[in-house]
Coordinates of C-alpha atoms in Angstrom, one line a residue:
X1 CA 0.1 0.1 0.0
X2 CA 1.6 3.4 -0.9
X3 CA 2.3 5.8 1.6
X4 CA -0.4 8.9 1.7
X5 CA 1.4 12.3 1.0
X6 CA 0.1 15.4 2.3
X7 CA -1.7 17.8 0.2
X8 CA -1.7 20.9 1.9
X9 CA 1.3 23.6 1.8
X10 CA 2.2 23.1 5.4
X11 CA 2.1 19.3 5.2
X12 CA 4.4 19.0 2.5
X13 CA 6.8 21.6 4.3
X14 CA 6.6 19.5 7.4
X15 CA 7.0 16.2 5.3
X16 CA 10.2 17.7 3.2
X17 CA 11.8 18.7 6.7
X18 CA 11.0 15.5 8.6
X19 CA 12.1 13.4 5.8
X20 CA 15.9 15.4 5.6
X21 CA 16.3 15.6 9.5
X22 CA 13.5 13.2 11.1
X23 CA 12.4 16.1 13.5
X24 CA 8.9 14.3 13.5
X25 CA 10.3 12.2 16.4
X26 CA 11.5 15.1 18.4
X27 CA 8.0 16.9 17.7
X28 CA 6.2 13.6 18.7
X29 CA 8.6 13.4 22.1
X30 CA 7.6 16.7 23.0
X31 CA 4.2 16.9 22.1
X32 CA 3.8 14.0 24.4
X33 CA 5.5 15.6 27.4
X34 CA 3.4 15.7 30.5
X35 CA 3.4 18.9 32.5
X36 CA 2.0 19.4 36.0
X37 CA -1.1 22.0 36.4
X38 CA -0.2 24.4 38.8
X39 CA 0.0 28.4 39.1
X40 CA 3.4 28.5 40.3
X41 CA 4.8 26.6 37.3
X42 CA 3.9 29.9 35.3
X43 CA 6.3 32.0 37.3
X44 CA 9.1 30.2 35.2
X45 CA 7.4 31.0 31.8
X46 CA 6.9 34.9 33.1
X47 CA 10.2 35.1 33.3
X48 CA 10.9 33.6 29.7
X49 CA 8.2 35.5 28.0
X50 CA 9.4 38.6 30.1
X51 CA 12.8 38.2 28.4
X52 CA 11.1 37.8 24.9
X53 CA 9.7 41.1 25.4
X54 CA 12.9 42.6 26.5
X55 CA 14.8 40.9 23.3
X56 CA 12.1 42.8 20.9
X57 CA 12.1 45.9 22.5
X58 CA 16.0 46.3 22.8
X59 CA 16.6 45.7 19.2
X60 CA 13.9 48.4 18.5
X61 CA 16.0 50.5 21.1
X62 CA 19.3 49.8 19.7
X63 CA 18.5 51.2 16.1
X64 CA 18.2 55.0 18.0
X65 CA 20.4 54.6 20.7
X66 CA 24.2 56.2 20.4
X67 CA 26.7 54.5 22.9
X68 CA 29.0 57.3 23.2
X69 CA 30.6 59.4 25.7
X70 CA 31.0 62.0 23.2
X71 CA 30.2 65.8 24.3
X72 CA 27.2 67.0 22.2
X73 CA 24.8 69.6 22.3
X74 CA 21.2 69.0 22.6
X75 CA 19.2 70.3 19.7
X76 CA 15.9 69.0 20.4
X77 CA 12.9 70.8 21.1
X78 CA 11.7 68.9 24.1
X79 CA 12.2 69.0 27.0
X80 CA 13.2 72.9 26.3
X81 CA 15.3 73.4 29.3
X82 CA 17.6 71.2 28.1
X83 CA 18.0 72.8 24.4
X84 CA 22.0 73.5 23.9
X85 CA 22.7 71.9 26.8
X86 CA 26.0 70.0 26.5
X87 CA 25.9 66.3 27.3
X88 CA 27.1 62.9 26.2
X89 CA 25.8 61.5 23.0
X90 CA 24.7 58.5 24.8
X91 CA 22.1 61.0 27.1
X92 CA 21.4 63.0 24.0
X93 CA 19.8 60.0 21.9
X94 CA 18.4 58.6 25.2
X95 CA 16.2 62.1 25.3
X96 CA 15.8 62.2 21.3
X97 CA 14.6 58.6 21.4
X98 CA 11.7 59.4 24.1
X99 CA 10.4 62.8 22.6
X100 CA 11.4 62.5 18.6
X101 CA 11.3 58.6 17.5
X102 CA 7.6 57.5 16.9
X103 CA 6.7 54.9 19.6
X104 CA 10.2 55.7 21.5
X105 CA 8.9 56.7 24.7
X106 CA 7.0 53.4 24.7
X107 CA 9.1 51.2 23.4
X108 CA 11.8 52.4 26.3
X109 CA 9.0 52.2 28.8
X110 CA 8.1 48.8 27.8
X111 CA 11.9 47.6 28.1
X112 CA 12.0 49.3 31.4
X113 CA 8.8 47.3 33.0
X114 CA 10.0 44.1 31.2
X115 CA 13.5 44.3 32.7
X116 CA 12.1 44.7 36.3
X117 CA 9.3 41.9 35.7
X118 CA 12.0 39.4 34.3
X119 CA 14.5 40.1 37.3
X120 CA 11.3 39.5 39.7
X121 CA 9.8 36.4 38.1
X122 CA 13.2 34.8 38.3
X123 CA 13.3 35.9 42.0
X124 CA 10.4 34.5 42.8
X125 CA 10.7 31.6 40.7
X126 CA 13.8 30.6 42.4
X127 CA 12.1 31.0 46.2
X128 CA 9.5 28.7 44.8
X129 CA 12.5 26.2 43.9
X130 CA 14.2 26.9 47.4
X131 CA 10.7 26.4 49.4
X132 CA 9.5 23.4 47.8
X133 CA 13.0 21.4 47.6
X134 CA 13.3 21.3 43.5
X135 CA 16.8 21.5 43.8
X136 CA 17.2 18.1 45.0
X137 CA 18.7 15.3 43.0
X138 CA 18.5 14.8 39.8
X139 CA 17.9 18.9 39.5
X140 CA 21.1 20.2 41.3
X141 CA 22.8 21.7 38.0
X142 CA 19.4 23.1 36.3
X143 CA 19.4 24.6 40.2
X144 CA 22.8 25.9 39.4
X145 CA 21.6 26.8 35.5
X146 CA 18.6 29.0 37.0
X147 CA 21.1 30.8 39.8
X148 CA 23.3 32.1 37.2
X149 CA 20.6 33.2 34.8
X150 CA 19.7 35.3 38.3
X151 CA 22.8 36.6 38.7
X152 CA 23.3 37.2 34.7
X153 CA 20.1 39.1 34.9
X154 CA 21.1 41.1 37.6
X155 CA 24.2 42.0 35.7
X156 CA 21.5 42.6 32.7
X157 CA 19.6 45.2 34.6
X158 CA 22.7 47.3 36.0
X159 CA 24.9 47.4 32.7
X160 CA 21.0 48.9 30.9
X161 CA 20.2 50.6 33.7
X162 CA 23.6 52.6 33.3
X163 CA 23.7 53.2 29.9
X164 CA 21.5 56.6 29.5
X165 CA 24.5 58.5 31.5
X166 CA 22.3 60.2 33.4
X167 CA 23.0 61.5 37.0
X168 CA 20.9 58.8 38.5
X169 CA 23.0 56.2 36.5
X170 CA 26.2 58.0 36.8
X171 CA 26.2 58.0 40.6
X172 CA 25.5 54.6 40.5
X173 CA 28.7 53.8 38.4
X174 CA 30.8 55.7 40.6
X175 CA 29.5 53.7 43.4
X176 CA 30.9 50.9 41.6
X177 CA 34.2 52.3 41.0
X178 CA 34.6 53.1 44.6
X179 CA 33.9 49.5 45.4
X180 CA 36.2 48.2 42.7
X181 CA 39.0 50.6 44.0
X182 CA 38.3 49.0 47.4
X183 CA 39.8 45.6 46.6
X184 CA 43.4 45.3 48.0
X185 CA 46.4 45.6 45.6
X186 CA 44.5 45.3 42.3
X187 CA 41.3 47.7 42.7
X188 CA 42.8 50.9 41.1
X189 CA 44.4 48.8 38.3
X190 CA 41.0 46.8 37.8
X191 CA 39.3 50.4 38.0
X192 CA 41.5 52.0 35.3
X193 CA 41.0 49.0 33.2
X194 CA 36.8 49.0 33.6
X195 CA 36.7 52.4 32.8
X196 CA 39.8 53.3 30.4
X197 CA 41.2 55.6 32.7
X198 CA 40.1 57.7 35.7
X199 CA 36.7 57.7 36.4
X200 CA 34.4 58.3 34.0
X201 CA 36.8 57.5 31.3
X202 CA 35.7 57.5 27.9
X203 CA 34.9 53.9 27.6
X204 CA 32.5 52.4 30.3
X205 CA 29.4 53.2 27.7
X206 CA 30.5 51.6 25.0
X207 CA 31.9 48.8 27.1
X208 CA 28.7 48.2 29.1
X209 CA 26.4 48.8 25.8
X210 CA 28.4 45.6 24.2
X211 CA 27.9 43.7 27.5
X212 CA 24.4 44.3 27.8
X213 CA 23.4 43.9 24.0
X214 CA 25.5 41.0 23.2
X215 CA 27.4 39.1 25.7
X216 CA 24.8 39.3 28.7
X217 CA 21.9 37.9 26.2
X218 CA 23.7 35.8 24.7
X219 CA 24.8 33.8 27.9
X220 CA 21.3 34.1 29.0
X221 CA 19.7 32.7 25.6
X222 CA 22.2 29.8 25.6
X223 CA 21.5 29.3 30.0
X224 CA 17.4 29.2 29.3
X225 CA 18.2 26.8 26.1
X226 CA 19.9 24.3 28.7
X227 CA 17.5 25.1 31.3
X228 CA 14.7 24.1 29.1
X229 CA 16.3 21.1 27.8
X230 CA 17.1 19.6 31.2
X231 CA 13.3 20.1 32.2
X232 CA 12.2 18.5 29.2
X233 CA 15.1 15.7 29.9
X234 CA 14.0 15.0 33.3
X235 CA 10.9 14.6 35.0
X236 CA 8.7 17.7 35.6
X237 CA 8.3 18.4 39.5
X238 CA 4.8 18.2 40.9
X239 CA 3.2 18.9 44.3
X240 CA 2.2 15.9 46.5
X241 CA -1.5 14.6 45.4
X242 CA -3.2 11.8 44.6
X243 CA -1.8 9.4 42.4
X244 CA 1.4 11.5 42.4
X245 CA 5.0 9.8 42.8
X246 CA 8.4 9.8 42.2
X247 CA 8.0 7.7 39.2
X248 CA 5.4 9.6 37.3
X249 CA 4.1 12.9 36.5
X250 CA -0.1 13.5 36.4
X251 CA -0.9 16.8 34.6
X252 CA -1.5 17.6 31.0
X253 CA 0.6 16.8 27.4
X254 CA 2.4 19.6 25.9
X255 CA 0.1 19.8 23.0
X256 CA -2.4 20.8 22.6
X257 CA -3.4 21.5 26.0
X258 CA 0.0 23.0 27.4
X259 CA 1.2 24.8 24.1
X260 CA -2.1 26.6 24.1
X261 CA -2.1 27.8 27.9
X262 CA 1.5 28.9 27.2
X263 CA 0.9 31.2 24.2
X264 CA -2.1 32.5 25.8
X265 CA 0.0 33.2 28.6
X266 CA 2.4 34.6 26.4
X267 CA 0.1 37.3 24.8
X268 CA -1.2 38.4 28.3
X269 CA 2.0 38.9 29.6
X270 CA 3.2 41.2 26.7
X271 CA -0.3 42.7 26.7
X272 CA 0.4 43.4 30.2
X273 CA 4.1 44.9 29.8
X274 CA 2.7 47.0 26.8
X275 CA -0.1 48.5 29.0
X276 CA 2.4 49.3 31.7
X277 CA 4.8 50.9 29.4
X278 CA 1.8 52.9 27.9
X279 CA 0.6 54.1 31.3
X280 CA 3.4 53.9 33.9
X281 CA 6.2 56.9 33.5
X282 CA 9.4 55.1 34.1
X283 CA 13.1 56.1 34.4
X284 CA 12.2 59.8 33.0
X285 CA 16.3 60.5 32.8
X286 CA 15.5 64.3 31.6
X287 CA 14.2 64.9 34.8
X288 CA 17.6 63.9 36.6
X289 CA 19.7 65.6 33.6
X290 CA 22.9 64.1 32.1
X291 CA 25.6 63.0 34.3
X292 CA 28.1 65.6 36.2
X293 CA 30.3 64.1 38.7
X294 CA 30.1 67.2 40.8
X295 CA 26.2 67.0 42.0
X296 CA 24.9 63.7 44.0
X297 CA 21.1 64.1 43.8
X298 CA 19.5 63.0 47.1
X299 CA 16.5 60.7 47.2
X300 CA 17.3 58.7 44.2
X301 CA 17.2 54.9 44.3
X302 CA 18.4 52.1 42.0
X303 CA 16.1 49.6 40.6
X304 CA 14.5 47.2 43.4
X305 CA 17.1 44.4 42.6
X306 CA 20.0 46.4 43.7
X307 CA 18.5 48.0 46.9
X308 CA 19.9 45.3 48.6
X309 CA 23.5 46.0 48.2
X310 CA 22.9 50.1 48.3
X311 CA 21.0 49.4 51.5
X312 CA 24.0 47.6 52.8
X313 CA 26.1 50.1 52.1
X314 CA 24.5 52.6 53.8
X315 CA 24.3 50.4 56.9
X316 CA 27.6 49.7 57.3
X317 CA 29.7 52.3 59.5
X318 CA 32.5 54.3 57.9
X319 CA 35.2 55.3 61.0
X320 CA 37.1 52.4 62.3
X321 CA 36.5 50.1 59.2
X322 CA 39.8 51.6 56.7
X323 CA 42.7 49.2 57.8
X324 CA 46.2 50.0 56.6
X325 CA 48.2 47.0 56.3
X326 CA 51.3 46.9 54.8
X327 CA 50.9 50.3 53.2
X328 CA 47.6 49.1 51.7
X329 CA 44.5 50.5 52.9
X330 CA 41.7 47.9 53.1
X331 CA 38.3 49.9 52.9
X332 CA 36.1 47.1 54.6
X333 CA 33.1 49.7 54.8
X334 CA 32.8 48.8 51.0
X335 CA 34.3 45.6 50.8
X336 CA 31.9 43.6 53.5
X337 CA 28.3 44.9 52.0
X338 CA 29.2 45.6 48.7
X339 CA 31.6 42.2 47.7
X340 CA 32.1 39.7 50.4
X341 CA 28.2 39.5 52.0
X342 CA 27.2 38.9 48.2
X343 CA 29.5 36.5 47.5
X344 CA 28.3 34.5 51.1
X345 CA 25.1 34.7 49.8
X346 CA 25.4 33.6 46.6
X347 CA 27.9 30.9 47.4
X348 CA 25.8 29.6 49.9
X349 CA 22.5 29.5 47.5
X350 CA 24.8 27.6 45.2
X351 CA 25.9 25.2 47.3
X352 CA 22.6 24.8 49.1
X353 CA 21.5 21.4 47.0
X354 CA 24.9 19.8 48.5
X355 CA 24.8 21.0 51.8
X356 CA 21.3 19.7 52.5
X357 CA 21.8 16.4 50.8
X358 CA 25.4 16.1 52.8
X359 CA 23.2 16.8 56.1
X360 CA 20.2 14.9 55.5
X361 CA 22.3 11.8 54.2
X362 CA 19.4 11.7 51.1
X363 CA 20.8 10.7 47.9
X364 CA 17.9 9.7 46.1
X365 CA 15.9 10.7 43.2
X366 CA 12.9 13.0 44.2
X367 CA 10.2 14.5 41.7
X368 CA 7.4 15.1 44.2
X369 CA 8.1 18.8 45.9
X370 CA 8.2 19.4 49.7
X371 CA 5.5 21.1 51.4
X372 CA 7.5 24.2 53.0
X373 CA 6.1 23.3 56.7
X374 CA 8.0 19.9 56.5
X375 CA 11.3 21.7 56.0
X376 CA 11.1 24.0 59.0
X377 CA 14.7 25.0 58.9
X378 CA 14.7 25.6 55.0
X379 CA 12.0 27.4 55.2
X380 CA 13.1 29.5 57.7
X381 CA 16.4 30.4 56.3
X382 CA 14.3 31.1 53.2
X383 CA 11.9 33.5 54.8
X384 CA 14.8 34.9 57.1
X385 CA 16.9 36.1 53.7
X386 CA 14.0 37.8 52.7
X387 CA 13.6 40.0 55.6
X388 CA 17.3 40.7 55.4
X389 CA 16.6 41.9 51.9
X390 CA 13.6 44.2 53.0
X391 CA 15.3 45.6 55.6
X392 CA 18.1 46.5 53.0
X393 CA 16.0 48.0 50.9
X394 CA 14.5 50.1 53.5
X395 CA 17.7 51.6 54.5
X396 CA 18.4 52.4 51.1
X397 CA 15.2 54.3 51.1
X398 CA 16.0 55.9 54.5
X399 CA 16.7 59.4 53.1
X400 CA 13.1 59.2 51.9
X401 CA 11.5 57.7 55.0
X402 CA 13.2 60.5 57.0
X403 CA 11.9 63.4 54.5
X404 CA 7.9 61.9 53.9
X405 CA 7.8 61.1 57.8
X406 CA 9.8 63.9 59.5
X407 CA 12.3 61.2 61.0
X408 CA 15.7 61.6 61.6
X409 CA 17.8 59.8 59.2
X410 CA 20.4 59.0 61.8
X411 CA 17.8 57.2 64.1
X412 CA 16.3 55.5 61.1
X413 CA 19.9 54.4 60.1
X414 CA 20.9 53.1 63.5
X415 CA 17.3 51.2 63.9
X416 CA 17.8 49.3 60.9
X417 CA 21.7 48.6 61.6
X418 CA 19.9 46.7 64.9
X419 CA 16.9 45.0 63.0
X420 CA 19.5 44.0 60.6
X421 CA 21.2 41.4 62.9
X422 CA 17.7 40.9 65.1
X423 CA 14.9 40.7 62.2
X424 CA 16.3 37.4 60.3
X425 CA 17.0 35.9 63.5
X426 CA 13.2 36.4 65.2
X427 CA 11.8 35.7 61.4
X428 CA 13.9 32.4 61.4
X429 CA 12.6 31.4 64.6
X430 CA 8.9 32.3 64.0
X431 CA 8.9 30.4 60.8
X432 CA 10.3 27.4 62.2
X433 CA 7.8 27.4 65.2
X434 CA 4.9 28.0 62.5
X435 CA 6.2 25.0 60.5
X436 CA 6.5 22.5 63.3
X437 CA 3.1 24.1 64.7
X438 CA 1.2 23.1 61.1
X439 CA 3.0 19.6 61.3
X440 CA 1.2 19.2 64.5
X441 CA -1.6 20.3 63.5
X442 CA -1.5 18.0 60.4
X443 CA -0.8 15.3 62.7
X444 CA -3.7 16.1 64.9
X445 CA -6.3 16.2 61.8
X446 CA -4.8 12.8 60.6
X447 CA -5.5 11.2 64.0
X448 CA -8.7 12.7 64.8
X449 CA -10.3 14.3 62.0
X450 CA -11.6 17.8 61.4
X451 CA -14.5 19.2 63.8
X452 CA -17.7 19.0 62.3
X453 CA -19.4 21.3 65.0
X454 CA -21.8 18.8 66.3
X455 CA -22.1 18.2 69.7
X456 CA -23.6 14.4 71.2
X457 CA -24.4 13.9 75.0
X458 CA -24.1 10.2 76.6
X459 CA -27.1 9.2 78.9
X460 CA -24.5 9.9 81.6
X461 CA -24.3 13.5 80.8
X462 CA -20.8 13.3 79.2
X463 CA -20.6 15.4 75.8
X464 CA -18.4 14.5 73.1
X465 CA -17.7 16.2 69.7
X466 CA -18.2 13.9 66.6
X467 CA -15.2 14.4 64.0
X468 CA -15.3 13.9 60.3
X469 CA -12.4 11.7 59.5
X470 CA -10.1 12.6 56.7
X471 CA -10.6 10.8 53.4
X472 CA -7.5 8.5 52.3
X473 CA -6.1 11.1 49.8
X474 CA -6.0 13.7 52.6
X475 CA -4.5 11.6 54.9
X476 CA -1.9 10.4 52.5
X477 CA -1.4 14.1 51.5
X478 CA -0.5 15.1 55.6
X479 CA 1.4 11.8 55.7
X480 CA 3.5 11.0 52.7
X481 CA 6.6 13.0 53.4
X482 CA 9.6 11.6 55.3
X483 CA 10.7 13.0 58.5
X484 CA 14.8 13.4 58.2
X485 CA 16.7 12.5 61.6
X486 CA 20.0 13.8 62.1
X487 CA 23.4 11.9 61.2
X488 CA 24.5 8.7 62.8
X489 CA 28.1 8.7 62.6
X490 CA 30.2 5.8 63.9
X491 CA 32.0 6.3 67.7
X492 CA 35.0 8.1 68.1
X493 CA 37.2 4.8 69.1
X494 CA 37.3 1.9 66.9
X495 CA 37.1 -1.3 68.4
X496 CA 41.0 -1.4 69.7
X497 CA 40.5 1.6 71.3
X498 CA 42.1 4.0 68.5
X499 CA 40.4 7.2 68.1
X500 CA 39.2 7.2 64.2
X501 CA 40.2 9.0 61.4
X502 CA 37.9 11.3 60.1
X503 CA 35.6 11.6 63.4
X504 CA 36.0 15.4 64.0
X505 CA 35.0 16.2 60.5
X506 CA 31.9 13.5 60.9
X507 CA 31.1 15.3 64.3
X508 CA 30.9 18.9 62.6
X509 CA 28.2 17.5 59.7
X510 CA 26.4 15.8 62.8
X511 CA 25.7 18.9 64.8
X512 CA 24.9 20.8 61.5
X513 CA 22.4 17.8 60.7
X514 CA 21.1 18.1 64.3
X515 CA 20.7 22.2 63.6
X516 CA 18.2 21.2 60.7
X517 CA 16.6 17.9 62.2
X518 CA 16.4 17.7 65.8
X519 CA 13.4 19.8 66.4
X520 CA 10.9 17.7 64.4
X521 CA 7.0 16.2 64.4
X522 CA 6.7 12.9 63.6
X523 CA 4.0 11.7 60.8
X524 CA 1.3 9.5 62.1
X525 CA 1.7 5.8 61.6
X526 CA -0.9 3.6 60.3
X527 CA -0.8 1.7 64.0
X528 CA -1.4 5.1 65.8
X529 CA -4.4 6.0 63.4
X530 CA -5.9 2.7 64.1
X531 CA -5.6 3.5 67.9
X532 CA -6.9 7.0 67.3
X533 CA -9.9 5.3 65.5
X534 CA -11.1 3.3 68.5
X535 CA -12.8 4.9 71.5
X536 CA -15.1 2.3 73.3
X537 CA -18.4 4.1 73.2
X538 CA -17.6 6.8 70.7
X539 CA -18.1 3.8 67.9
X540 CA -21.8 3.8 69.1
X541 CA -22.2 7.3 68.0
X542 CA -20.5 6.5 65.1
X543 CA -22.9 3.8 64.1
X544 CA -26.0 5.7 64.8
X545 CA -24.4 9.0 63.0
X546 CA -25.2 9.6 59.4
X547 CA -22.4 8.5 56.9
X548 CA -22.1 12.2 55.8
X549 CA -21.1 13.2 59.2
X550 CA -18.7 10.3 60.7
X551 CA -17.3 7.5 59.2
X552 CA -15.0 5.1 60.5
X553 CA -13.7 6.3 63.6
X554 CA -14.8 9.7 63.1
X555 CA -15.1 10.6 67.1
X556 CA -12.9 12.2 69.4
X557 CA -13.4 12.8 73.1
X558 CA -13.3 16.6 74.0
X559 CA -11.6 16.8 77.3

């Protein structure tokens, strides 16, 4: 029997490509890929689609932006106050793009809002991965890819934010110059190389432009491709639920269901970003003016994702933190908040999957996500980091808080200096206790059921409330998780009384493991569940009660 050939133009094209590339096999596999259905999985899509809008709007802006620090006189009609003013070609082209190019203002604002949403969605997506344990085996590599994309997104945002060469972005570059120069021994040489001479030099804007439109986007595109490839190669993570295990994925196929959802999601995100760009003004550089190293404007802050660095710099005391060692000045008041603390933060985040696997002793594959309440220490640390970020963001706006609320800026700064040490610790403690409390609540519900509000009185005058038992799916949801215990290590002495090599290292890991898992709530066992459902006289109530109100073992004595 002869093979039937396609008759439509699209079909013929697809058949032509398939015969020469066998791409049909790949399309078939991708179409059969199953994706779970949960709103939080859309966070990665928001980042991806925001990046697409970024690329499209950035392509438009590139055609009109002049990445040069050469001085020119602005000849535009608007704003009138700037007519004839001396400024860099970069700033002049930015203002000209905003007022003279049709659609230029819209594209600038779409581009800026897309950048903010892009970084924000990556941050929230990483929080979701962190809190639910989506970084565990076999996804450690993909987690590191995502973390690298976050760092590159921050770099892309900063390089683009600095391109207009206005007072606000120029002051940001001046801070970077100070931080670079604070690096021991090589700082001044690095600054000369980066800026092409003494700050501000003549080359920093062209170099930032190259990084912003070529290097960083190229790396991001490559990492996004790798990220999606690894996601398709591995099973997709899924939340605990009926029929969901580490050996399957419950959801919808990529085609046509998920493709339709993704397409609709893209147009919604693109539409919202366009609406924001059309109605919400942002980064009006003509209000700041071209960069001049002499003035430093007050009441200005960088984009939100850089606030934690700006805030840390403001919180760091100055006097006493510049040390002269061997003729070299160590500016610790710059090194600690701007380089050391961010370095520690991102190193800790990168090492976290391997650290948690080590203290847990768990090297199995995991495809079902954790409920954050079942990992109290991890959840507490995540909340503590978020609180520290908020405190640093408040510190970065201490001048605005002082002027708007008529407060002393010194009092605000000292209060935030105390809070940066106390706040994260308190947040960690509260979050950990809340998670343990929720675990105890889960255990109570599994053993005794939901309160029904139905009160029954016995002949002897005793009152009891009849509880509604959980259905099997809910029982499984609240008991399916593992309860890690601290690591067990071999004794310090072997059978011959000789001190065991490596004991001190094992003991340190055990102490860290105790910090993670010493406080825990054991899940209800089948034996405990059976015992809780046997209440003597209460069984008589269950036998007489309607099935919709009570089931097997639905009564619980109220004392």
